[in-house]
Amino acid sequence: MFILPKLPYDYAALEPTLSADTLHTHHDKHHKAYVDKTNELAQAAGLAGRPLEDVVREARRMNNAKLFNNAAQAWNHAFFWECMAPSGDAGPALPSGGLQDAIDKAFDGLDTLKGAFVEEGANHFGSGWAWLAAGSDGLKVLSTHDADDTLTRDGLFPLLVCDLWEHAYYLDYKNDRKTFLKRWLDEVANWKFAERQFAAANGKGDGFRYPAAQKDEAKDRRDAPGQDNRPQA
Ligand code: FE2
């Protein structure tokens, strides 16, 4: 069974950029629904117990759209929570080291990258996700539709993602997605997480993986060889 990962910060920790109300609804309702549905559909597809990354890729390969949509959304949201962090009194930590160099090379600086990211997300039609990813020819900004993600795209390693679904920002920004994206990048984007992802993309350390499925110990006991499964008197 896949778990709903806890937020890596308090619900109010990203205020005023994102309200606790938004995070409660987004995490406790939207993300939970995707995880619950994934558990149900993965079981039906014979994929229970597999890592979520495998379930997403298998669902795409099997053309199982319902499972793909829910599993990819479960993964995207868990990744998205890590892509944000409360900024300290000195403001958010900025990219450094190899990531900073790669940003300078691909975008000619962080401000240009932010501008490209905001434009990509603001101009994306409908629901989806805005990504910063590492590719074989450097960093790139792209957007994907609905639940679509980078797991099923060869050669792309995700560094940051921002949720473009209205449920991500409507309570706080109404229909002003552009302001949401600007403030998201300036105030809560977690560049330290992006640096770890960038290192992993270059073979140093592990990239993000969805938290391991919880083992169903009661089922294991029932299925154990020699186990007396008769109902207790
Ligand atoms: Fe969302």
Short mmCIF file of N, CA and C in Angstrom, two decimals, residues 39-194:
data_model
loop_
_atom_site.label_atom_id
_atom_site.label_comp_id
_atom_site.label_asym_id
_atom_site.label_seq_id
_atom_site.Cartn_x
_atom_site.Cartn_y
_atom_site.Cartn_z
N ASN A 39 -3.78 2.99 -4.99
CA ASN A 39 -3.75 1.71 -4.27
C ASN A 39 -4.83 0.77 -4.81
N GLU A 40 -5.98 1.30 -5.05
CA GLU A 40 -7.09 0.48 -5.56
C GLU A 40 -6.78 -0.04 -6.98
N LEU A 41 -6.32 0.86 -7.85
CA LEU A 41 -6.11 0.49 -9.25
C LEU A 41 -4.84 -0.34 -9.46
N ALA A 42 -3.81 -0.09 -8.66
CA ALA A 42 -2.58 -0.89 -8.79
C ALA A 42 -2.86 -2.33 -8.40
N GLN A 43 -3.67 -2.49 -7.38
CA GLN A 43 -4.06 -3.85 -6.96
C GLN A 43 -4.78 -4.55 -8.11
N ALA A 44 -5.73 -3.86 -8.71
CA ALA A 44 -6.52 -4.45 -9.80
C ALA A 44 -5.66 -4.77 -11.02
N ALA A 45 -4.57 -4.00 -11.21
CA ALA A 45 -3.70 -4.20 -12.37
C ALA A 45 -2.57 -5.19 -12.09
N GLY A 46 -2.57 -5.78 -10.88
CA GLY A 46 -1.52 -6.73 -10.54
C GLY A 46 -0.19 -6.09 -10.25
N LEU A 47 -0.19 -4.82 -9.87
CA LEU A 47 1.07 -4.10 -9.64
C LEU A 47 1.26 -3.73 -8.17
N ALA A 48 0.44 -4.28 -7.29
CA ALA A 48 0.56 -3.95 -5.87
C ALA A 48 1.94 -4.39 -5.38
N GLY A 49 2.55 -3.58 -4.54
CA GLY A 49 3.84 -3.93 -3.96
C GLY A 49 5.02 -3.43 -4.77
N ARG A 50 4.78 -2.95 -5.97
CA ARG A 50 5.89 -2.41 -6.78
C ARG A 50 6.14 -0.94 -6.39
N PRO A 51 7.36 -0.45 -6.59
CA PRO A 51 7.62 0.98 -6.33
C PRO A 51 6.72 1.84 -7.22
N LEU A 52 6.37 3.01 -6.73
CA LEU A 52 5.45 3.87 -7.49
C LEU A 52 6.05 4.27 -8.84
N GLU A 53 7.35 4.45 -8.88
CA GLU A 53 7.99 4.81 -10.17
C GLU A 53 7.71 3.72 -11.21
N ASP A 54 7.77 2.45 -10.79
CA ASP A 54 7.49 1.33 -11.71
C ASP A 54 6.02 1.33 -12.11
N VAL A 55 5.14 1.61 -11.14
CA VAL A 55 3.70 1.60 -11.43
C VAL A 55 3.37 2.66 -12.47
N VAL A 56 3.96 3.85 -12.33
CA VAL A 56 3.71 4.92 -13.30
C VAL A 56 4.14 4.47 -14.69
N ARG A 57 5.34 3.93 -14.79
CA ARG A 57 5.86 3.53 -16.12
C ARG A 57 5.08 2.35 -16.69
N GLU A 58 4.74 1.38 -15.85
CA GLU A 58 3.98 0.23 -16.31
C GLU A 58 2.58 0.63 -16.76
N ALA A 59 1.97 1.53 -16.02
CA ALA A 59 0.61 1.98 -16.38
C ALA A 59 0.63 2.65 -17.75
N ARG A 60 1.66 3.44 -18.02
CA ARG A 60 1.79 4.07 -19.33
C ARG A 60 1.98 3.01 -20.41
N ARG A 61 2.86 2.03 -20.13
CA ARG A 61 3.15 0.97 -21.10
C ARG A 61 1.90 0.13 -21.40
N MET A 62 1.06 -0.07 -20.35
CA MET A 62 -0.14 -0.88 -20.50
C MET A 62 -1.33 -0.06 -21.05
N ASN A 63 -1.10 1.24 -21.27
CA ASN A 63 -2.19 2.12 -21.69
C ASN A 63 -3.34 2.13 -20.69
N ASN A 64 -2.99 1.98 -19.41
CA ASN A 64 -3.99 2.04 -18.33
C ASN A 64 -4.07 3.50 -17.87
N ALA A 65 -4.92 4.28 -18.53
CA ALA A 65 -4.94 5.74 -18.31
C ALA A 65 -5.36 6.09 -16.89
N LYS A 66 -6.34 5.38 -16.36
CA LYS A 66 -6.81 5.71 -15.00
C LYS A 66 -5.70 5.49 -13.98
N LEU A 67 -5.01 4.37 -14.09
CA LEU A 67 -3.92 4.10 -13.15
C LEU A 67 -2.78 5.09 -13.38
N PHE A 68 -2.44 5.33 -14.64
CA PHE A 68 -1.35 6.29 -14.91
C PHE A 68 -1.66 7.65 -14.30
N ASN A 69 -2.86 8.14 -14.53
CA ASN A 69 -3.21 9.48 -14.05
C ASN A 69 -3.11 9.58 -12.54
N ASN A 70 -3.63 8.58 -11.84
CA ASN A 70 -3.60 8.63 -10.38
C ASN A 70 -2.21 8.38 -9.81
N ALA A 71 -1.50 7.41 -10.39
CA ALA A 71 -0.15 7.10 -9.88
C ALA A 71 0.81 8.26 -10.17
N ALA A 72 0.73 8.83 -11.36
CA ALA A 72 1.62 9.94 -11.70
C ALA A 72 1.29 11.15 -10.82
N GLN A 73 0.00 11.38 -10.57
CA GLN A 73 -0.35 12.50 -9.70
C GLN A 73 0.12 12.26 -8.26
N ALA A 74 0.05 11.02 -7.80
CA ALA A 74 0.56 10.71 -6.46
C ALA A 74 2.06 11.02 -6.40
N TRP A 75 2.79 10.62 -7.43
CA TRP A 75 4.25 10.85 -7.46
C TRP A 75 4.55 12.34 -7.61
N ASN A 76 3.89 12.99 -8.56
CA ASN A 76 4.17 14.41 -8.81
C ASN A 76 3.96 15.25 -7.55
N HIS A 77 2.89 14.97 -6.81
CA HIS A 77 2.63 15.76 -5.61
C HIS A 77 3.69 15.51 -4.53
N ALA A 78 4.10 14.25 -4.34
CA ALA A 78 5.15 13.98 -3.34
C ALA A 78 6.43 14.71 -3.71
N PHE A 79 6.74 14.74 -5.01
CA PHE A 79 7.93 15.46 -5.49
C PHE A 79 7.76 16.97 -5.28
N PHE A 80 6.55 17.46 -5.57
CA PHE A 80 6.25 18.89 -5.44
C PHE A 80 6.44 19.37 -4.01
N TRP A 81 6.00 18.59 -3.00
CA TRP A 81 6.17 19.04 -1.61
C TRP A 81 7.65 19.26 -1.31
N GLU A 82 8.51 18.41 -1.86
CA GLU A 82 9.95 18.55 -1.60
C GLU A 82 10.54 19.75 -2.31
N CYS A 83 9.86 20.21 -3.36
CA CYS A 83 10.36 21.34 -4.15
C CYS A 83 10.09 22.68 -3.48
N MET A 84 9.51 22.66 -2.28
CA MET A 84 9.25 23.90 -1.55
C MET A 84 9.88 23.81 -0.17
N ALA A 85 10.27 24.97 0.36
CA ALA A 85 10.81 25.03 1.71
C ALA A 85 10.55 26.42 2.25
N PRO A 86 10.33 26.52 3.57
CA PRO A 86 10.16 27.85 4.16
C PRO A 86 11.44 28.63 4.00
N SER A 87 11.32 29.91 3.67
CA SER A 87 12.54 30.72 3.56
C SER A 87 12.89 31.27 4.93
N GLY A 88 14.18 31.34 5.20
CA GLY A 88 14.62 31.88 6.49
C GLY A 88 14.54 33.39 6.49
N ASP A 89 15.03 33.99 7.56
CA ASP A 89 14.99 35.45 7.67
C ASP A 89 15.79 36.10 6.54
N ALA A 90 16.80 35.40 6.06
CA ALA A 90 17.66 35.95 5.00
C ALA A 90 17.09 35.66 3.61
N GLY A 91 15.90 35.06 3.56
CA GLY A 91 15.32 34.71 2.27
C GLY A 91 15.71 33.29 1.89
N PRO A 92 15.18 32.80 0.79
CA PRO A 92 15.43 31.42 0.41
C PRO A 92 16.89 31.20 -0.01
N ALA A 93 17.38 29.98 0.24
CA ALA A 93 18.73 29.64 -0.22
C ALA A 93 18.72 29.58 -1.75
N LEU A 94 19.73 30.18 -2.36
CA LEU A 94 19.78 30.24 -3.82
C LEU A 94 20.65 29.11 -4.37
N PRO A 95 20.51 28.80 -5.66
CA PRO A 95 21.32 27.72 -6.24
C PRO A 95 22.81 28.03 -6.12
N SER A 96 23.59 26.99 -5.91
CA SER A 96 25.04 27.17 -5.82
C SER A 96 25.73 26.00 -6.52
N GLY A 97 27.05 26.06 -6.55
CA GLY A 97 27.84 24.94 -7.06
C GLY A 97 27.53 24.59 -8.50
N GLY A 98 27.47 23.27 -8.76
CA GLY A 98 27.27 22.78 -10.12
C GLY A 98 25.94 23.20 -10.70
N LEU A 99 24.91 23.26 -9.87
CA LEU A 99 23.60 23.69 -10.38
C LEU A 99 23.66 25.15 -10.83
N GLN A 100 24.30 25.99 -10.04
CA GLN A 100 24.42 27.40 -10.44
C GLN A 100 25.14 27.52 -11.78
N ASP A 101 26.21 26.75 -11.94
CA ASP A 101 26.96 26.78 -13.20
C ASP A 101 26.08 26.35 -14.38
N ALA A 102 25.30 25.28 -14.15
CA ALA A 102 24.44 24.76 -15.22
C ALA A 102 23.33 25.76 -15.57
N ILE A 103 22.82 26.47 -14.55
CA ILE A 103 21.81 27.50 -14.80
C ILE A 103 22.42 28.64 -15.62
N ASP A 104 23.62 29.05 -15.24
CA ASP A 104 24.29 30.14 -15.99
C ASP A 104 24.52 29.74 -17.45
N LYS A 105 24.87 28.46 -17.65
CA LYS A 105 25.18 28.00 -19.00
C LYS A 105 23.92 27.93 -19.86
N ALA A 106 22.84 27.39 -19.27
CA ALA A 106 21.63 27.17 -20.07
C ALA A 106 20.77 28.42 -20.19
N PHE A 107 20.77 29.25 -19.16
CA PHE A 107 19.81 30.37 -19.11
C PHE A 107 20.48 31.74 -18.97
N ASP A 108 21.79 31.75 -18.81
CA ASP A 108 22.47 33.02 -18.61
C ASP A 108 22.06 33.67 -17.30
N GLY A 109 21.82 32.83 -16.29
CA GLY A 109 21.54 33.36 -14.97
C GLY A 109 20.17 32.97 -14.42
N LEU A 110 20.06 33.09 -13.09
CA LEU A 110 18.84 32.65 -12.40
C LEU A 110 17.62 33.48 -12.80
N ASP A 111 17.80 34.78 -12.98
CA ASP A 111 16.65 35.62 -13.32
C ASP A 111 16.04 35.22 -14.66
N THR A 112 16.90 34.88 -15.63
CA THR A 112 16.39 34.45 -16.93
C THR A 112 15.67 33.11 -16.81
N LEU A 113 16.24 32.21 -16.01
CA LEU A 113 15.57 30.93 -15.77
C LEU A 113 14.19 31.16 -15.16
N LYS A 114 14.13 32.02 -14.15
CA LYS A 114 12.84 32.29 -13.50
C LYS A 114 11.84 32.84 -14.52
N GLY A 115 12.29 33.74 -15.37
CA GLY A 115 11.40 34.32 -16.37
C GLY A 115 10.87 33.25 -17.33
N ALA A 116 11.75 32.34 -17.75
CA ALA A 116 11.34 31.27 -18.67
C ALA A 116 10.35 30.33 -17.99
N PHE A 117 10.59 30.05 -16.71
CA PHE A 117 9.73 29.14 -15.95
C PHE A 117 8.33 29.76 -15.77
N VAL A 118 8.32 31.05 -15.42
CA VAL A 118 7.03 31.73 -15.24
C VAL A 118 6.25 31.78 -16.55
N GLU A 119 6.94 32.10 -17.64
CA GLU A 119 6.25 32.16 -18.95
C GLU A 119 5.71 30.80 -19.34
N GLU A 120 6.52 29.76 -19.13
CA GLU A 120 6.09 28.40 -19.49
C GLU A 120 4.83 28.02 -18.69
N GLY A 121 4.87 28.28 -17.39
CA GLY A 121 3.73 27.91 -16.55
C GLY A 121 2.51 28.76 -16.78
N ALA A 122 2.72 30.07 -16.96
CA ALA A 122 1.58 30.98 -17.13
C ALA A 122 0.89 30.73 -18.47
N ASN A 123 1.66 30.34 -19.49
CA ASN A 123 1.09 30.12 -20.82
C ASN A 123 0.61 28.70 -21.05
N HIS A 124 0.84 27.84 -20.07
CA HIS A 124 0.39 26.45 -20.23
C HIS A 124 -1.13 26.41 -20.19
N PHE A 125 -1.74 25.81 -21.17
CA PHE A 125 -3.20 25.80 -21.26
C PHE A 125 -3.77 24.66 -20.40
N GLY A 126 -4.59 25.02 -19.43
CA GLY A 126 -5.24 24.00 -18.60
C GLY A 126 -4.33 23.51 -17.48
N SER A 127 -4.66 22.32 -16.97
CA SER A 127 -3.93 21.78 -15.82
C SER A 127 -2.62 21.14 -16.25
N GLY A 128 -1.71 21.03 -15.30
CA GLY A 128 -0.43 20.39 -15.61
C GLY A 128 0.64 20.77 -14.61
N TRP A 129 1.88 20.69 -15.07
CA TRP A 129 3.04 20.88 -14.20
C TRP A 129 4.12 21.64 -14.98
N ALA A 130 4.82 22.56 -14.30
CA ALA A 130 5.98 23.24 -14.90
C ALA A 130 7.24 22.66 -14.25
N TRP A 131 8.18 22.27 -15.08
CA TRP A 131 9.37 21.55 -14.60
C TRP A 131 10.65 22.30 -14.96
N LEU A 132 11.65 22.16 -14.08
CA LEU A 132 13.04 22.38 -14.45
C LEU A 132 13.68 21.00 -14.44
N ALA A 133 14.27 20.62 -15.56
CA ALA A 133 14.82 19.27 -15.66
C ALA A 133 16.22 19.32 -16.26
N ALA A 134 16.99 18.29 -15.92
CA ALA A 134 18.31 18.13 -16.53
C ALA A 134 18.19 17.15 -17.69
N GLY A 135 18.66 17.58 -18.85
CA GLY A 135 18.66 16.70 -20.01
C GLY A 135 20.09 16.46 -20.46
N SER A 136 20.25 15.67 -21.50
CA SER A 136 21.59 15.33 -21.97
C SER A 136 22.32 16.57 -22.50
N ASP A 137 21.56 17.57 -22.93
CA ASP A 137 22.19 18.78 -23.46
C ASP A 137 21.97 19.99 -22.55
N GLY A 138 21.85 19.72 -21.26
CA GLY A 138 21.76 20.82 -20.30
C GLY A 138 20.39 20.95 -19.67
N LEU A 139 20.22 22.01 -18.90
CA LEU A 139 18.95 22.22 -18.20
C LEU A 139 17.89 22.75 -19.15
N LYS A 140 16.64 22.40 -18.84
CA LYS A 140 15.55 22.95 -19.65
C LYS A 140 14.30 23.12 -18.81
N VAL A 141 13.47 24.06 -19.24
CA VAL A 141 12.16 24.30 -18.64
C VAL A 141 11.13 23.73 -19.59
N LEU A 142 10.17 23.01 -19.04
CA LEU A 142 9.10 22.46 -19.87
C LEU A 142 7.83 22.34 -19.03
N SER A 143 6.72 22.12 -19.69
CA SER A 143 5.48 21.85 -18.96
C SER A 143 4.86 20.57 -19.51
N THR A 144 4.11 19.89 -18.64
CA THR A 144 3.41 18.66 -19.04
C THR A 144 1.93 18.83 -18.71
N HIS A 145 1.10 18.12 -19.44
CA HIS A 145 -0.35 18.26 -19.27
C HIS A 145 -0.91 17.28 -18.25
N ASP A 146 -1.89 17.77 -17.50
CA ASP A 146 -2.64 16.93 -16.56
C ASP A 146 -1.69 16.19 -15.61
N ALA A 147 -1.66 14.85 -15.67
CA ALA A 147 -0.80 14.09 -14.75
C ALA A 147 0.55 13.78 -15.35
N ASP A 148 0.75 14.12 -16.61
CA ASP A 148 1.97 13.70 -17.31
C ASP A 148 3.21 14.22 -16.58
N ASP A 149 4.29 13.45 -16.67
CA ASP A 149 5.46 13.76 -15.85
C ASP A 149 6.75 13.49 -16.62
N THR A 150 7.88 13.56 -15.92
CA THR A 150 9.17 13.30 -16.57
C THR A 150 9.61 11.85 -16.39
N LEU A 151 8.90 11.08 -15.56
CA LEU A 151 9.29 9.68 -15.33
C LEU A 151 9.21 8.86 -16.62
N THR A 152 8.29 9.24 -17.48
CA THR A 152 8.08 8.46 -18.69
C THR A 152 8.77 9.10 -19.90
N ARG A 153 9.65 10.06 -19.63
CA ARG A 153 10.38 10.71 -20.73
C ARG A 153 11.86 10.39 -20.60
N ASP A 154 12.37 9.68 -21.54
CA ASP A 154 13.78 9.29 -21.51
C ASP A 154 14.68 10.52 -21.55
N GLY A 155 15.72 10.46 -20.75
CA GLY A 155 16.75 11.50 -20.82
C GLY A 155 16.42 12.76 -20.05
N LEU A 156 15.32 12.77 -19.30
CA LEU A 156 15.00 13.95 -18.50
C LEU A 156 14.99 13.58 -17.02
N PHE A 157 15.70 14.36 -16.23
CA PHE A 157 15.78 14.12 -14.79
C PHE A 157 15.22 15.35 -14.09
N PRO A 158 14.13 15.20 -13.32
CA PRO A 158 13.48 16.39 -12.75
C PRO A 158 14.27 17.01 -11.60
N LEU A 159 14.35 18.33 -11.61
CA LEU A 159 15.03 19.06 -10.53
C LEU A 159 14.03 19.82 -9.67
N LEU A 160 13.03 20.42 -10.30
CA LEU A 160 12.00 21.18 -9.58
C LEU A 160 10.69 21.04 -10.36
N VAL A 161 9.57 21.10 -9.65
CA VAL A 161 8.28 21.15 -10.33
C VAL A 161 7.34 22.07 -9.58
N CYS A 162 6.49 22.75 -10.32
CA CYS A 162 5.43 23.55 -9.71
C CYS A 162 4.10 23.10 -10.27
N ASP A 163 3.15 22.91 -9.39
CA ASP A 163 1.81 22.44 -9.73
C ASP A 163 1.03 23.58 -10.41
N LEU A 164 0.53 23.31 -11.61
CA LEU A 164 -0.24 24.33 -12.35
C LEU A 164 -1.74 24.10 -12.27
N TRP A 165 -2.15 23.07 -11.54
CA TRP A 165 -3.59 22.85 -11.39
C TRP A 165 -4.17 23.99 -10.54
N GLU A 166 -5.38 24.39 -10.83
CA GLU A 166 -5.97 25.52 -10.09
C GLU A 166 -6.03 25.25 -8.59
N HIS A 167 -6.19 23.97 -8.20
CA HIS A 167 -6.29 23.68 -6.76
C HIS A 167 -5.00 24.07 -6.02
N ALA A 168 -3.89 24.26 -6.77
CA ALA A 168 -2.61 24.61 -6.14
C ALA A 168 -2.57 26.06 -5.70
N TYR A 169 -3.36 26.93 -6.34
CA TYR A 169 -3.19 28.37 -6.07
C TYR A 169 -4.48 29.16 -5.99
N TYR A 170 -5.62 28.56 -6.35
CA TYR A 170 -6.83 29.37 -6.52
C TYR A 170 -7.30 30.03 -5.21
N LEU A 171 -7.17 29.34 -4.09
CA LEU A 171 -7.62 29.92 -2.82
C LEU A 171 -6.81 31.17 -2.48
N ASP A 172 -5.54 31.20 -2.88
CA ASP A 172 -4.66 32.31 -2.51
C ASP A 172 -4.51 33.36 -3.61
N TYR A 173 -4.59 32.93 -4.87
CA TYR A 173 -4.28 33.85 -5.98
C TYR A 173 -5.44 33.98 -6.98
N LYS A 174 -6.56 33.33 -6.70
CA LYS A 174 -7.66 33.28 -7.67
C LYS A 174 -7.12 32.83 -9.03
N ASN A 175 -7.39 33.57 -10.10
CA ASN A 175 -6.96 33.10 -11.42
C ASN A 175 -5.57 33.63 -11.83
N ASP A 176 -4.85 34.24 -10.88
CA ASP A 176 -3.57 34.88 -11.23
C ASP A 176 -2.41 33.87 -11.09
N ARG A 177 -2.35 32.97 -12.04
CA ARG A 177 -1.31 31.93 -11.99
C ARG A 177 0.09 32.54 -12.12
N LYS A 178 0.20 33.61 -12.87
CA LYS A 178 1.52 34.20 -13.10
C LYS A 178 2.13 34.74 -11.79
N THR A 179 1.32 35.42 -10.99
CA THR A 179 1.83 35.93 -9.72
C THR A 179 2.19 34.78 -8.79
N PHE A 180 1.35 33.74 -8.79
CA PHE A 180 1.66 32.54 -8.00
C PHE A 180 3.03 31.99 -8.40
N LEU A 181 3.27 31.85 -9.69
CA LEU A 181 4.54 31.28 -10.15
C LEU A 181 5.72 32.17 -9.77
N LYS A 182 5.56 33.48 -9.93
CA LYS A 182 6.64 34.41 -9.57
C LYS A 182 6.98 34.29 -8.09
N ARG A 183 5.95 34.33 -7.26
CA ARG A 183 6.20 34.29 -5.82
C ARG A 183 6.71 32.92 -5.40
N TRP A 184 6.21 31.88 -6.06
CA TRP A 184 6.67 30.51 -5.74
C TRP A 184 8.19 30.42 -5.95
N LEU A 185 8.66 30.93 -7.08
CA LEU A 185 10.09 30.87 -7.39
C LEU A 185 10.91 31.76 -6.46
N ASP A 186 10.40 32.94 -6.17
CA ASP A 186 11.17 33.90 -5.37
C ASP A 186 11.16 33.56 -3.88
N GLU A 187 10.10 32.90 -3.41
CA GLU A 187 9.92 32.80 -1.96
C GLU A 187 10.00 31.40 -1.39
N VAL A 188 9.59 30.37 -2.13
CA VAL A 188 9.56 29.03 -1.51
C VAL A 188 10.23 27.92 -2.33
N ALA A 189 10.69 28.21 -3.55
CA ALA A 189 11.34 27.15 -4.34
C ALA A 189 12.56 26.62 -3.58
N ASN A 190 12.67 25.30 -3.51
CA ASN A 190 13.72 24.66 -2.70
C ASN A 190 14.92 24.32 -3.58
N TRP A 191 15.82 25.29 -3.70
CA TRP A 191 16.99 25.10 -4.56
C TRP A 191 17.97 24.10 -4.00
N LYS A 192 17.94 23.89 -2.69
CA LYS A 192 18.83 22.87 -2.11
C LYS A 192 18.37 21.48 -2.55
N PHE A 193 17.07 21.27 -2.60
CA PHE A 193 16.54 20.00 -3.12
C PHE A 193 16.92 19.85 -4.59
N ALA A 194 16.77 20.94 -5.36
CA ALA A 194 17.14 20.89 -6.78
C ALA A 194 18.62 20.56 -6.95
#
